Structures are given as structure tokens and as C-alpha cells.
Amino acid sequence: MRDDRLSPRKADLARRAPGMHRPPHFAEAEYAADIRGTLRRLLRYFTKESRLLVLLFMAVIFGTLCSIYAPLLQAAAIDAMTGGQLPQLGQELLYLALCYLLASLSQFLTGQLAARLSQHIVRALRTELFAHIVDLPVRYLDRHSHGDVMSRMTNDVENIASIISSSLPTLCSGLLTVAGTALIMLWSCWQLALLSFLSVFVTIFVTKRMGRVVRRYSRTRQQLLGEQTGMVEKMIAGYRTVVACHHQQAVIRSFCEKSDELTRAGIRQDICSGVMGPFMNSISNAGFVACAAAGGVFALDGMISVGIIAAFLVYIRLFSKPINELAVIYGQLQTAVAGAERVFKVLDEPPEMMAGGAYPPRGRNDIRFDHVSFSYVPGQEVLHDFSLSIPAGRKVALVGATGSGKTTLANLLLRFYDPERGTIWIGPSDLRTIARPALRGSMAIVLQDTVLFSATIRENLLYARPEATEEELWRAARLSRAQEMIAALPQGLDTVLTAGGGNISQGQRQLLAITRAFLADPDVLILDEATSNVDTRTEKDIQSAMQELMKNRTSIVIAHRLSTIRDSDLIVVMDEGRIVEQGSHRELLAAGGRYYDLYMTQFRGFAT
């Protein structure tokens, strides 16, 4: 028989773990550094949709006026009823029904127009942002979190859409309602109006004071929740280590301690939030009762009619509700403006310059690094006064420890970055004078970390050369030894790859990347540990195919496995951004220097 009782350890976790909580109230709003400037830029997108904007405002104004006018019709109907004027009562009720119907239609139209306006503006903003991100230099994306860039494209833009579709109409309607209601109340009975305003402002004052307390507890709770989530994430990521070191009890104790803190903070916040609603309602209801009592006294004195008292009670609700909504909308508006400012910061980043001259005639271009210095972070040079000549049509291998600057040379050749000092020459041309599209169209790179897109194999290969024919695709696949692998897939070249090529093996992804390089038919080929993820037999096949591919073109091979570069025309050994040795495989082994040490470590089992 199964025992449903909890073990002591699980019971302790169940007792201590916090339950489900409502979303924290009064969340902190984000603030933009330049609110006015951001709003001005955002308004430019509205001016492009001026027709929709005008229609939206007309619908909001008309609907708000109907809502404000309806209580006056209600007051007239009540006065007609108390006065026994049945024909007038029927007329006022008809007008009241018509007024509410028009208000409902206006609200429906407002929702439709606001949705269209928000989607049109967001489409323009998102399209402009995406087109700009595509043109940003690699340096920007290297220095900014990919998650942050994606958040600006998704979350920040969606916040703007939400404000336009919901909060903007509510904001306009709320302001008009407060102003219109206040004027009608003052016109009807200024004494009763002042009493109503006093009760509303007392409610706002107390709400603001209590909101500060709730926000303080909310910040504490969110911080503790983040710490607890981080603790769980670390435990799951390092679960094997936790179990192997028999550290479960210590992890549980730490989790329970943090859970206790989170529970206490959650209880305090929920108590304050729970008390706040009834307390505010009590103040509001007290003001409501005071206005009703005062209105009764005024009615007995003949100052106002019973209908006006009834209208006043409706107007008090109409007046207080938008004020509370405006406080919430203000925070949402601040968050949306802060998101817009983050979006505009990306749009303000200068795009990568694509202009320049033509690529020199292919096949006769030596590559020369002439006293090149470069650093990703100012003051921390990766290359120091680096000089190297790579003859056209030769195979040059770059070896060295991680961080010695090998991949940086490839980044500079493709103009992902430009040197801080010195010059890189392609034949007779300074690399910086060649247009980036022409330069990159004449080079191909195969990275250790293969990049494939969520598309068909055909579409991924055509990234190298969009105009390639079916015959050329299969020829590239045959040369790269990927033909059998592609033919064995369910739809061949039309097989759809999942994100990153997750539905094929790492070795197969590497083969497709190499096939793409074959298809590009480049003048300069860069291989960054291109066969690191294929088996030994496949690597041998690829190496023989690459010998054919590298004929009559300059090839730069970045390698850690020295077995792949023994036939190189030139091997360059790098260390901390400088060349320490260069020569052929035999020459470097005979010299007994750094390359000799690396080679013997890999192939003779020497201790490292």
C-alpha cells in the first residue's frame, strides 16, 4: 500500500515554502532620463497616424461627454418622478437610455481605434528597430547582452503598444471626466462639491502614504524572490556536484532559511495590501455618507432637488475613479517612456558604414598585417604591434594558447572591428577602404560554434550564395562529404532545421557549415577549428576535400589540434598578441621552441 505521508524533509519544505501570492501592488515605475525628449520622438510616430489619432480623440471625447451628461438626465428623471410628471419621466428615461447607448458605442469604437493605432505605431517602430539592429556593428552586439537587445525589441515595444491601446484612451478619458465632473458639481451645488472633493483628496493622500509602505515591502519581497530563484537555479545547474558531495541537507537548510524570509516579507506585504483596500473603501464610503447627509439637509432647505443629490452621488464615483486610475496609468506611462528611451538608444547607435571601394581582383592578393595593435577593452591590448605577411594562395595556420589573439585576426580581416593602430592590406588596398559587403562577399568563415537558422537546409546553404543552383548545392555537398547525410534526411535539402539546428547532431551541423563555405567559393577562406566536432574518419574526408577547396585561394586556419595543420605552408605561433615563432611544421619541430612543446604535449602524452 502506498504511503501518502510526507517524509520529514519534504514536510519541512512544505511547511516552510511560501504559497502562491498575488502580484505585488504599487510596483515601482521605471523612469526615463529624458522624458520630454523621449516623448517628442515618440510623438513623431503618432503624427504619421494623424487620421487614426484624430478619430480616437473624437471617440474618447464624445463617449466621455455622454458618460458625464448621463447623471444629469438621471437627476431630471428622478425629479420628474417625484413631481408626478410621467410624460416628462418617459422622455428623460428615453434620453438616458440613448445617452448610455452612445457612450457604449463610443467605448467600443475607442477600443477598435486604439488597437489599430497601437499596432500601426508598434509595427513602424519594430520594423525600424530591427532594420537598424541588422546594420549595427559587431562591437555593439559583443558589448551588450543579447537578452537585453531582444528585450528592447519585444518587452519595451510591447509596453509602448499596451500604453497606446489601453492607457492612452483611459488617460484622456480620465482627465476629461475629472474636469467635466468637477465643473458640473460646482455648477450644481458648490458646497456639496467642495465636501466631495475633500473626501476624495483625503482618500488620495492616505493611499499615497500607505502605497509607500507596500512598495517597500514589495521591493524586499522581489529581492528575496530573486535570491531564492537564483539559489534554485544554481542547485539545478550543479545538481550532480551537490549529490556527489552529499551536500543536500546544507542546500535544503539554506533554501528553507531564504524561504522563511520570503514568507515573512510576503505576509507583511499581503497584509498591508489586504488592509489597504477595505481602509480606502471605508474612507470613501464615509465621504459618500457625509455627502448624502449634507445633500439631504440641503434638499430639506430647498437648495437642491432630490435628483441633484442622486446625480451628486454618481458624480462622486465618477470623480474619484479616474483619479485612482490616473495614478496607476502614470506609473505605466513612466515605464513605457523608459522602454521607449531604451529603444531610441539603440536607434541612436551609429550603423556600420558599408560604403567603400571595390575588392581587388581575386587570386593575387597578399594579406599583410602592418604593425597592427587592437584592444576590445581600452587599455587591454589583444594584439601588440603585430606584423605578418600571408602570400596569396597559401595555407597559413595560427596556433597558440586561448586568448593569444588568433580569432581577433579573423575579426579584423572581416572588418567586424578595425585596428586601433597600423594597417591591414589586401593586395594593394587598405582594408578600411574596401566596402564591407564587397570584402565579406569575397571571404568565407567556418566557426567552431556552428550557426544555423530555423529554416530549411537549402535556405541555410543559400546564405553563402543566394543565386546558387540546385546542381551547385549538391556539388558543394558532395565536395564537403555532406551529400549522403543530406540525402538520408526525410526531405533532403528541404528538411527544416529547428532553432540552431537542434534536430541534427553537432557533427552534421559542422558539415553543413563547411558545405556553405564550399558554396561561397571565396577568395579568402578562414577556418576556426572547423573540424572540431566531427569524428576522426569524417575529419579525414573533410581534410582531403579541403585540400581541393583551398587550391588557388588564401586559407587561414585557426587550430588547436595540430594534426590538421602539418601540411600548412606557414605555421604562426602566437602568444599574448605577438608572434613567437613561424615556419613550416618540420622547421618548427627542429627549432625545439614553443611549437615543439605544444606538439609533444598533444602527441607524446607529456604532462601539461
XYZ file of C-alpha atoms in Angstrom:
608
model
C 0.000 0.000 0.000
C 1.366 3.425 -0.970
C 2.221 5.744 1.911
C 0.985 9.283 1.200
C 2.599 10.785 4.259
C 5.404 13.273 3.675
C 8.906 12.420 4.758
C 10.306 14.735 7.487
C 12.457 16.536 4.936
C 9.577 17.051 2.478
C 7.237 18.044 5.288
C 9.733 20.679 6.386
C 9.923 22.051 2.860
C 6.141 22.059 2.512
C 5.745 23.844 5.829
C 8.302 26.487 5.056
C 7.717 27.125 1.331
C 5.679 30.260 0.631
C 2.346 29.822 -1.040
C 1.083 31.454 -4.150
C 0.828 35.227 -3.803
C -0.987 37.855 -5.749
C 1.165 40.136 -7.915
C 2.725 42.868 -5.766
C 0.736 46.104 -5.666
C 2.178 49.502 -6.376
C 5.177 48.192 -8.323
C 7.938 50.692 -8.809
C 7.767 52.535 -12.127
C 10.865 52.920 -14.255
C 11.874 56.458 -15.142
C 13.442 57.760 -18.321
C 16.446 60.059 -18.091
C 14.993 62.464 -20.676
C 11.206 62.223 -20.508
C 10.460 65.266 -22.675
C 12.923 64.346 -25.395
C 11.672 60.763 -25.488
C 8.040 61.871 -25.690
C 8.849 64.281 -28.519
C 10.469 61.487 -30.515
C 7.591 59.139 -29.765
C 5.068 61.747 -30.922
C 6.673 61.704 -34.386
C 5.265 58.205 -34.862
C 1.818 59.477 -33.835
C 1.898 62.261 -36.425
C 2.246 59.632 -39.150
C -1.093 58.194 -37.978
C -2.835 61.558 -37.555
C -6.138 60.356 -39.060
C -6.468 57.486 -36.600
C -5.355 59.740 -33.749
C -7.994 62.381 -34.507
C -10.729 59.757 -34.777
C -9.596 58.224 -31.489
C -9.734 61.540 -29.647
C -13.157 62.319 -31.108
C -14.489 58.949 -29.926
C -12.966 59.432 -26.459
C -14.358 62.962 -26.093
C -17.837 62.001 -27.298
C -18.002 58.928 -25.049
C -16.769 60.886 -22.035
C -19.309 63.662 -22.566
C -22.104 61.105 -22.771
C -20.947 59.496 -19.515
C -20.765 62.878 -17.771
C -24.151 64.039 -19.080
C -25.988 60.831 -18.147
C -26.280 61.606 -14.365
C -27.950 64.942 -15.186
C -30.570 63.074 -17.210
C -30.917 60.677 -14.305
C -31.474 63.635 -11.928
C -34.114 65.074 -14.263
C -35.855 61.697 -14.384
C -35.903 61.421 -10.593
C -37.239 64.953 -10.234
C -39.944 64.195 -12.809
C -40.876 61.045 -10.940
C -41.057 62.776 -7.538
C -43.069 65.591 -9.131
C -45.534 63.178 -10.739
C -44.667 64.312 -14.283
C -44.999 60.943 -16.026
C -44.722 62.173 -19.667
C -41.508 64.017 -18.846
C -40.245 60.949 -16.940
C -40.669 58.774 -20.019
C -38.860 61.340 -22.167
C -35.948 61.629 -19.723
C -35.620 57.845 -19.466
C -35.520 57.609 -23.273
C -32.790 60.237 -23.419
C -30.912 58.442 -20.628
C -31.035 55.107 -22.474
C -29.881 56.795 -25.682
C -27.049 58.527 -23.837
C -25.782 55.265 -22.315
C -26.080 53.518 -25.686
C -23.987 56.202 -27.388
C -21.427 56.027 -24.563
C -21.137 52.236 -25.032
C -20.744 52.580 -28.800
C -18.077 55.226 -28.284
C -16.180 52.937 -25.915
C -16.342 50.110 -28.463
C -15.107 52.413 -31.224
C -12.377 53.761 -28.929
C -11.085 50.232 -28.309
C -11.013 49.461 -32.032
C -9.244 52.682 -32.979
C -6.745 52.437 -30.101
C -5.857 48.861 -31.099
C -5.274 49.894 -34.712
C -3.246 52.948 -33.696
C -1.033 50.979 -31.317
C -0.331 48.207 -33.830
C 0.460 50.660 -36.637
C 2.887 52.610 -34.444
C 4.474 49.490 -32.981
C 4.864 47.970 -36.448
C 6.712 51.070 -37.650
C 8.849 51.195 -34.505
C 9.683 47.487 -34.508
C 10.490 47.478 -38.234
C 12.809 50.467 -37.850
C 14.465 48.911 -34.806
C 15.036 45.528 -36.453
C 16.405 47.102 -39.638
C 18.792 49.170 -37.506
C 19.945 46.220 -35.391
C 20.838 44.338 -38.565
C 23.113 47.245 -39.557
C 24.788 47.657 -36.157
C 28.492 46.896 -35.881
C 29.545 43.623 -34.259
C 31.206 45.629 -31.489
C 27.798 46.774 -30.212
C 26.340 43.264 -30.028
C 29.529 41.965 -28.392
C 29.304 44.598 -25.665
C 25.572 44.284 -24.987
C 23.708 41.297 -23.647
C 21.744 39.534 -26.381
C 18.889 39.187 -23.910
C 18.910 42.950 -23.359
C 18.755 43.653 -27.104
C 15.906 41.164 -27.517
C 14.098 42.694 -24.538
C 14.152 46.092 -26.234
C 12.696 44.551 -29.372
C 9.955 42.654 -27.519
C 9.153 43.826 -23.973
C 9.874 47.526 -24.385
C 7.986 47.787 -27.671
C 5.066 45.797 -26.238
C 4.928 48.180 -23.264
C 4.537 51.053 -25.712
C 1.779 49.152 -27.543
C -0.021 48.474 -24.259
C 0.077 52.141 -23.278
C -1.300 53.263 -26.641
C -4.060 50.652 -26.819
C -5.342 50.870 -23.247
C -3.757 53.523 -21.073
C -3.788 56.417 -23.575
C -7.587 56.391 -24.084
C -8.091 55.888 -20.344
C -5.752 58.789 -19.601
C -7.585 61.163 -21.951
C -10.998 59.999 -20.769
C -9.948 60.272 -17.121
C -8.682 63.825 -17.459
C -11.851 64.892 -19.275
C -14.051 63.096 -16.736
C -12.342 64.739 -13.747
C -12.549 68.200 -15.302
C -16.097 67.839 -16.586
C -17.414 66.234 -13.415
C -15.822 68.902 -11.216
C -17.386 71.713 -13.285
C -20.872 70.168 -13.210
C -20.653 69.505 -9.467
C -19.563 73.094 -8.789
C -22.343 74.399 -11.047
C -24.993 72.236 -9.363
C -24.019 72.898 -5.709
C -20.599 74.251 -4.875
C -20.929 73.482 -1.139
C -21.611 69.813 -1.772
C -18.901 69.769 -4.442
C -16.239 71.024 -2.010
C -17.257 68.388 0.544
C -16.975 65.711 -2.162
C -13.543 66.956 -3.253
C -12.344 66.909 0.360
C -13.275 63.240 0.854
C -11.615 62.274 -2.442
C -8.391 64.105 -1.646
C -8.239 62.519 1.827
C -8.514 59.131 0.138
C -5.714 60.005 -2.307
C -3.457 61.266 0.499
C -3.892 58.123 2.608
C -3.472 55.897 -0.459
C -0.173 57.559 -1.290
C 1.167 57.156 2.255
C 0.159 53.519 2.514
C 1.442 52.872 -1.004
C 4.960 53.757 0.127
C 4.813 51.072 2.810
C 3.529 48.485 0.330
C 6.261 49.397 -2.172
C 8.955 48.980 0.473
C 7.722 45.503 1.349
C 7.316 44.732 -2.364
C 10.967 45.599 -3.087
C 12.129 43.398 -0.218
C 9.937 40.536 -1.390
C 11.097 40.785 -5.018
C 14.736 40.842 -3.925
C 14.283 37.760 -1.752
C 12.332 36.015 -4.516
C 15.189 36.704 -6.944
C 17.728 35.339 -4.461
C 15.660 32.215 -3.906
C 15.206 31.690 -7.655
C 18.954 32.092 -8.151
C 19.562 29.533 -5.407
C 17.273 27.010 -7.108
C 18.873 27.681 -10.489
C 22.369 27.103 -9.093
C 21.279 23.904 -7.367
C 19.697 22.512 -10.544
C 22.687 23.521 -12.702
C 25.124 21.958 -10.226
C 22.913 19.082 -9.136
C 25.488 16.394 -9.911
C 28.063 18.193 -7.783
C 25.559 18.656 -4.934
C 24.715 14.945 -4.927
C 28.305 13.805 -5.446
C 29.455 15.867 -2.444
C 26.426 14.760 -0.368
C 25.517 18.387 0.192
C 21.723 18.001 0.018
C 20.986 18.800 3.666
C 23.039 22.013 3.611
C 21.278 23.116 0.405
C 17.872 22.407 1.942
C 18.747 24.367 5.080
C 19.850 27.371 3.013
C 16.700 27.161 0.902
C 14.443 26.925 3.966
C 16.116 29.921 5.608
C 15.605 32.005 2.470
C 12.058 30.658 2.149
C 11.291 31.748 5.724
C 12.494 35.275 4.959
C 10.410 35.347 1.776
C 7.342 34.085 3.654
C 7.636 36.815 6.294
C 8.098 39.515 3.643
C 5.160 38.150 1.635
C 2.895 38.081 4.697
C 3.779 41.675 5.571
C 3.143 42.857 2.012
C -0.118 40.935 1.635
C -1.404 42.200 4.989
C -0.688 45.800 4.017
C -2.197 45.291 0.561
C -5.216 43.498 2.003
C -5.865 46.160 4.627
C -5.426 48.968 2.146
C -8.486 48.163 0.034
C -11.028 47.997 2.871
C -9.464 51.028 4.548
C -9.751 53.095 1.380
C -13.304 51.898 0.860
C -14.153 52.905 4.414
C -12.841 56.438 3.857
C -14.615 56.653 0.505
C -17.863 55.351 1.957
C -17.614 57.775 4.898
C -17.260 60.654 2.437
C -20.139 59.213 0.426
C -22.362 59.113 3.525
C -21.318 62.639 4.522
C -22.249 63.946 1.079
C -25.582 62.111 1.202
C -26.367 63.537 4.643
C -25.357 67.066 3.646
C -27.346 66.705 0.430
C -30.395 65.682 2.445
C -30.071 68.781 4.613
C -29.679 70.978 1.532
C -32.735 69.349 -0.070
C -34.853 69.988 3.022
C -33.758 73.632 2.911
C -34.753 73.788 -0.750
C -31.223 74.467 -2.009
C -31.176 71.428 -4.337
C -33.578 68.781 -5.556
C -33.587 65.052 -4.781
C -32.475 64.353 -8.335
C -29.389 66.526 -7.895
C -28.490 64.570 -4.743
C -28.728 61.309 -6.706
C -26.639 62.807 -9.507
C -24.054 64.015 -6.984
C -23.648 60.505 -5.577
C -22.930 59.242 -9.109
C -20.571 62.127 -9.813
C -18.566 61.382 -6.642
C -17.834 57.910 -8.043
C -17.096 59.342 -11.478
C -14.726 61.899 -9.957
C -12.772 59.549 -7.659
C -12.424 56.561 -10.008
C -10.374 58.342 -12.731
C -8.057 59.881 -10.117
C -7.132 56.426 -8.804
C -6.758 55.146 -12.377
C -4.581 58.108 -13.348
C -2.134 57.255 -10.550
C -1.741 53.734 -11.950
C -1.565 54.939 -15.554
C 1.126 57.463 -14.624
C 3.376 54.639 -13.436
C 2.657 52.613 -16.579
C 3.354 55.664 -18.723
C 6.699 56.200 -16.987
C 7.645 52.563 -17.623
C 6.621 52.808 -21.290
C 8.585 56.048 -21.772
C 11.623 54.419 -20.141
C 11.217 51.491 -22.563
C 10.917 53.904 -25.492
C 14.099 55.624 -24.342
C 15.926 52.262 -24.378
C 14.618 51.624 -27.894
C 15.763 55.063 -29.056
C 19.211 54.463 -27.558
C 19.601 51.513 -29.921
C 18.319 53.587 -32.837
C 20.853 56.301 -31.951
C 23.763 53.882 -32.233
C 25.692 54.670 -35.444
C 25.253 51.886 -38.015
C 28.138 50.069 -39.592
C 29.492 52.017 -42.565
C 29.054 49.980 -45.738
C 30.480 52.433 -48.254
C 33.886 51.943 -49.787
C 35.786 50.759 -52.823
C 35.732 47.504 -54.740
C 37.543 44.340 -53.690
C 40.841 43.899 -55.585
C 40.939 41.342 -58.423
C 40.737 37.881 -56.866
C 43.550 35.354 -56.752
C 46.551 37.711 -56.495
C 46.063 39.373 -53.117
C 48.655 39.009 -50.415
C 47.393 39.803 -46.909
C 49.668 41.952 -44.751
C 49.251 42.989 -41.134
C 51.447 46.058 -40.779
C 52.196 46.977 -37.129
C 48.599 46.328 -36.046
C 47.501 46.963 -32.472
C 43.991 46.309 -31.187
C 42.020 46.026 -27.958
C 38.399 45.129 -27.221
C 38.593 46.974 -23.906
C 40.559 50.250 -23.807
C 43.921 49.751 -22.151
C 43.918 45.948 -22.582
C 45.578 45.249 -25.924
C 44.942 41.880 -27.555
C 47.381 42.488 -30.442
C 50.644 44.359 -29.873
C 52.422 45.879 -32.891
C 51.515 42.771 -34.890
C 53.082 42.250 -38.359
C 52.528 39.258 -40.617
C 52.570 38.617 -44.363
C 50.341 35.900 -45.849
C 51.167 35.145 -49.507
C 48.237 34.797 -51.893
C 47.046 31.232 -52.418
C 48.893 29.841 -49.393
C 47.622 27.952 -46.360
C 48.604 29.654 -43.095
C 47.860 28.163 -39.685
C 47.569 30.157 -36.467
C 48.252 28.289 -33.226
C 48.663 29.328 -29.638
C 47.024 29.384 -26.255
C 43.474 30.629 -25.723
C 43.456 34.420 -25.700
C 46.602 34.792 -27.781
C 44.730 36.764 -30.486
C 44.085 34.182 -33.205
C 40.334 34.761 -33.587
C 40.904 38.513 -33.298
C 42.867 38.381 -36.572
C 39.809 36.850 -38.269
C 37.568 39.549 -36.759
C 39.850 42.253 -38.140
C 40.045 40.652 -41.588
C 36.253 40.591 -41.871
C 36.111 44.166 -40.540
C 33.949 43.233 -37.586
C 36.435 45.572 -35.921
C 39.042 47.989 -37.246
C 42.619 48.227 -35.916
C 43.395 50.981 -33.439
C 46.849 51.410 -34.943
C 48.520 50.010 -38.015
C 47.097 48.857 -41.348
C 45.827 45.642 -42.882
C 46.425 45.303 -46.623
C 44.542 43.127 -49.127
C 46.736 43.230 -52.192
C 47.246 46.941 -52.958
C 44.239 48.123 -50.917
C 43.972 49.257 -47.331
C 41.290 47.051 -45.795
C 39.431 50.113 -44.461
C 38.946 51.466 -47.992
C 37.073 48.360 -49.186
C 33.306 48.327 -48.823
C 32.294 45.832 -46.162
C 29.775 43.977 -48.396
C 32.414 43.529 -51.116
C 35.007 42.415 -48.567
C 32.792 39.899 -46.801
C 31.408 38.639 -50.095
C 34.953 37.578 -51.030
C 35.620 35.773 -47.742
C 34.104 32.754 -46.031
C 34.460 31.709 -42.427
C 33.640 28.436 -40.710
C 33.434 28.846 -36.957
C 33.910 26.274 -34.227
C 30.414 27.131 -32.928
C 28.248 26.457 -35.956
C 25.453 28.938 -36.669
C 22.395 27.563 -38.440
C 18.993 29.218 -38.678
C 15.497 27.858 -38.166
C 14.875 27.239 -41.859
C 15.449 24.531 -44.466
C 18.916 23.185 -45.223
C 18.611 24.764 -48.660
C 17.922 28.219 -47.188
C 20.819 27.870 -44.747
C 23.233 26.981 -47.545
C 21.979 29.799 -49.785
C 23.132 32.302 -47.154
C 26.544 31.870 -48.781
C 25.343 32.499 -52.338
C 21.618 33.231 -52.869
C 21.796 32.721 -56.640
C 23.274 29.195 -56.426
C 21.539 26.492 -58.496
C 20.394 23.051 -57.344
C 23.356 21.485 -59.106
C 25.796 23.795 -57.338
C 24.228 22.994 -53.963
C 24.674 19.246 -54.460
C 28.198 19.753 -55.821
C 29.154 21.661 -52.642
C 27.545 18.919 -50.555
C 29.477 16.247 -52.452
C 32.822 18.055 -52.031
C 32.238 18.572 -48.295
C 31.227 14.916 -47.815
C 27.743 16.020 -46.677
C 25.853 14.559 -49.669
C 24.973 11.232 -48.041
C 23.950 12.891 -44.803
C 21.601 15.360 -46.569
C 20.138 12.655 -48.843
C 19.376 10.480 -45.792
C 17.229 13.193 -44.185
C 13.426 12.961 -44.703
C 13.107 15.926 -47.099
C 16.722 16.223 -48.224
C 17.654 19.853 -48.876
C 14.146 20.892 -47.860
C 14.454 19.417 -44.372
C 13.532 22.118 -41.859
C 16.068 22.677 -39.095
C 14.904 23.698 -35.660
C 16.489 26.685 -33.882
C 20.263 26.341 -34.096
C 19.914 23.017 -35.968
C 18.826 21.209 -32.811
C 17.248 18.293 -34.723
C 20.593 17.146 -36.190
C 23.851 16.248 -34.486
C 26.690 18.678 -33.824
C 28.849 16.889 -36.391
C 26.130 17.211 -39.033
C 25.793 20.918 -38.269
C 29.553 21.274 -38.762
C 29.313 19.526 -42.139
C 26.587 21.923 -43.275
C 28.697 24.922 -42.240
C 31.599 23.569 -44.278
C 29.247 22.932 -47.222
C 28.186 26.573 -47.019
C 31.851 27.608 -47.258
C 32.324 25.390 -50.336
C 29.310 27.028 -51.963
C 30.629 30.545 -51.278
C 33.733 29.924 -53.415
C 35.672 32.644 -51.520
C 38.937 34.376 -52.298
C 39.967 34.049 -48.642
C 38.887 31.097 -46.505
C 39.004 31.287 -42.700
C 38.608 28.079 -40.702
C 38.306 28.494 -36.942
C 38.751 24.919 -35.658
C 36.284 23.912 -38.346
C 36.521 20.129 -37.863
C 36.473 20.108 -34.062
C 33.030 18.478 -33.827
C 33.322 15.669 -36.361
C 34.685 12.186 -35.877
C 38.177 11.166 -36.973
C 37.065 9.408 -40.169
C 34.829 12.314 -41.246
C 37.607 14.744 -40.382
C 39.963 12.854 -42.687
C 37.443 13.002 -45.519
C 36.886 16.724 -44.948
C 40.607 17.441 -44.854
C 41.091 15.809 -48.251
C 38.147 17.795 -49.647
C 39.505 20.987 -48.155
C 42.785 20.496 -49.941
C 40.834 20.822 -53.168
C 38.855 23.787 -51.827
C 41.970 25.651 -50.698
C 43.757 25.442 -54.048
C 44.454 28.868 -55.568
C 42.970 30.727 -52.617
C 44.371 32.113 -49.400
C 43.439 29.979 -46.395
C 43.808 30.904 -42.738
C 43.349 28.033 -40.308
C 42.935 28.652 -36.590
C 43.698 25.345 -34.920
C 44.210 23.689 -31.586
C 44.539 20.144 -32.961
C 47.937 20.298 -34.595
C 47.263 17.172 -36.670
C 45.115 19.290 -39.000
C 47.816 21.813 -39.917
C 51.012 19.804 -40.511
C 50.740 20.370 -44.263
C 50.358 24.172 -43.900
C 52.698 26.376 -45.930
C 53.261 28.534 -42.862
C 52.536 27.967 -39.178
C 52.416 31.042 -36.962
C 52.715 30.509 -33.214
C 51.146 33.320 -31.200
C 51.341 34.266 -27.547
C 49.667 37.282 -25.901
C 49.094 39.076 -29.195
C 52.614 38.594 -30.572
C 54.306 36.164 -32.937
C 56.802 33.999 -31.076
C 57.599 31.560 -33.911
C 56.768 30.963 -37.547
C 57.797 28.448 -40.141
C 56.796 25.080 -41.574
C 55.909 22.079 -39.432
C 59.347 20.490 -39.860
C 61.188 23.744 -39.262
C 59.350 24.464 -36.039
C 59.845 20.956 -34.705
C 63.548 21.161 -35.476
C 63.773 24.506 -33.674
C 62.539 22.897 -30.440
C 60.641 26.001 -29.298
C 57.053 26.733 -28.324
C 55.508 24.776 -31.211
C 57.661 21.773 -30.335
C 56.359 21.890 -26.774
C 52.742 22.079 -27.965
C 53.229 19.240 -30.413
C 54.922 16.943 -27.917
C 52.214 17.685 -25.334
C 49.477 16.585 -27.743
C 51.092 13.592 -29.413
C 53.572 12.173 -26.914
C 51.488 12.393 -23.754
C 53.766 14.866 -21.965
C 52.346 16.414 -18.788
C 50.800 19.838 -19.174
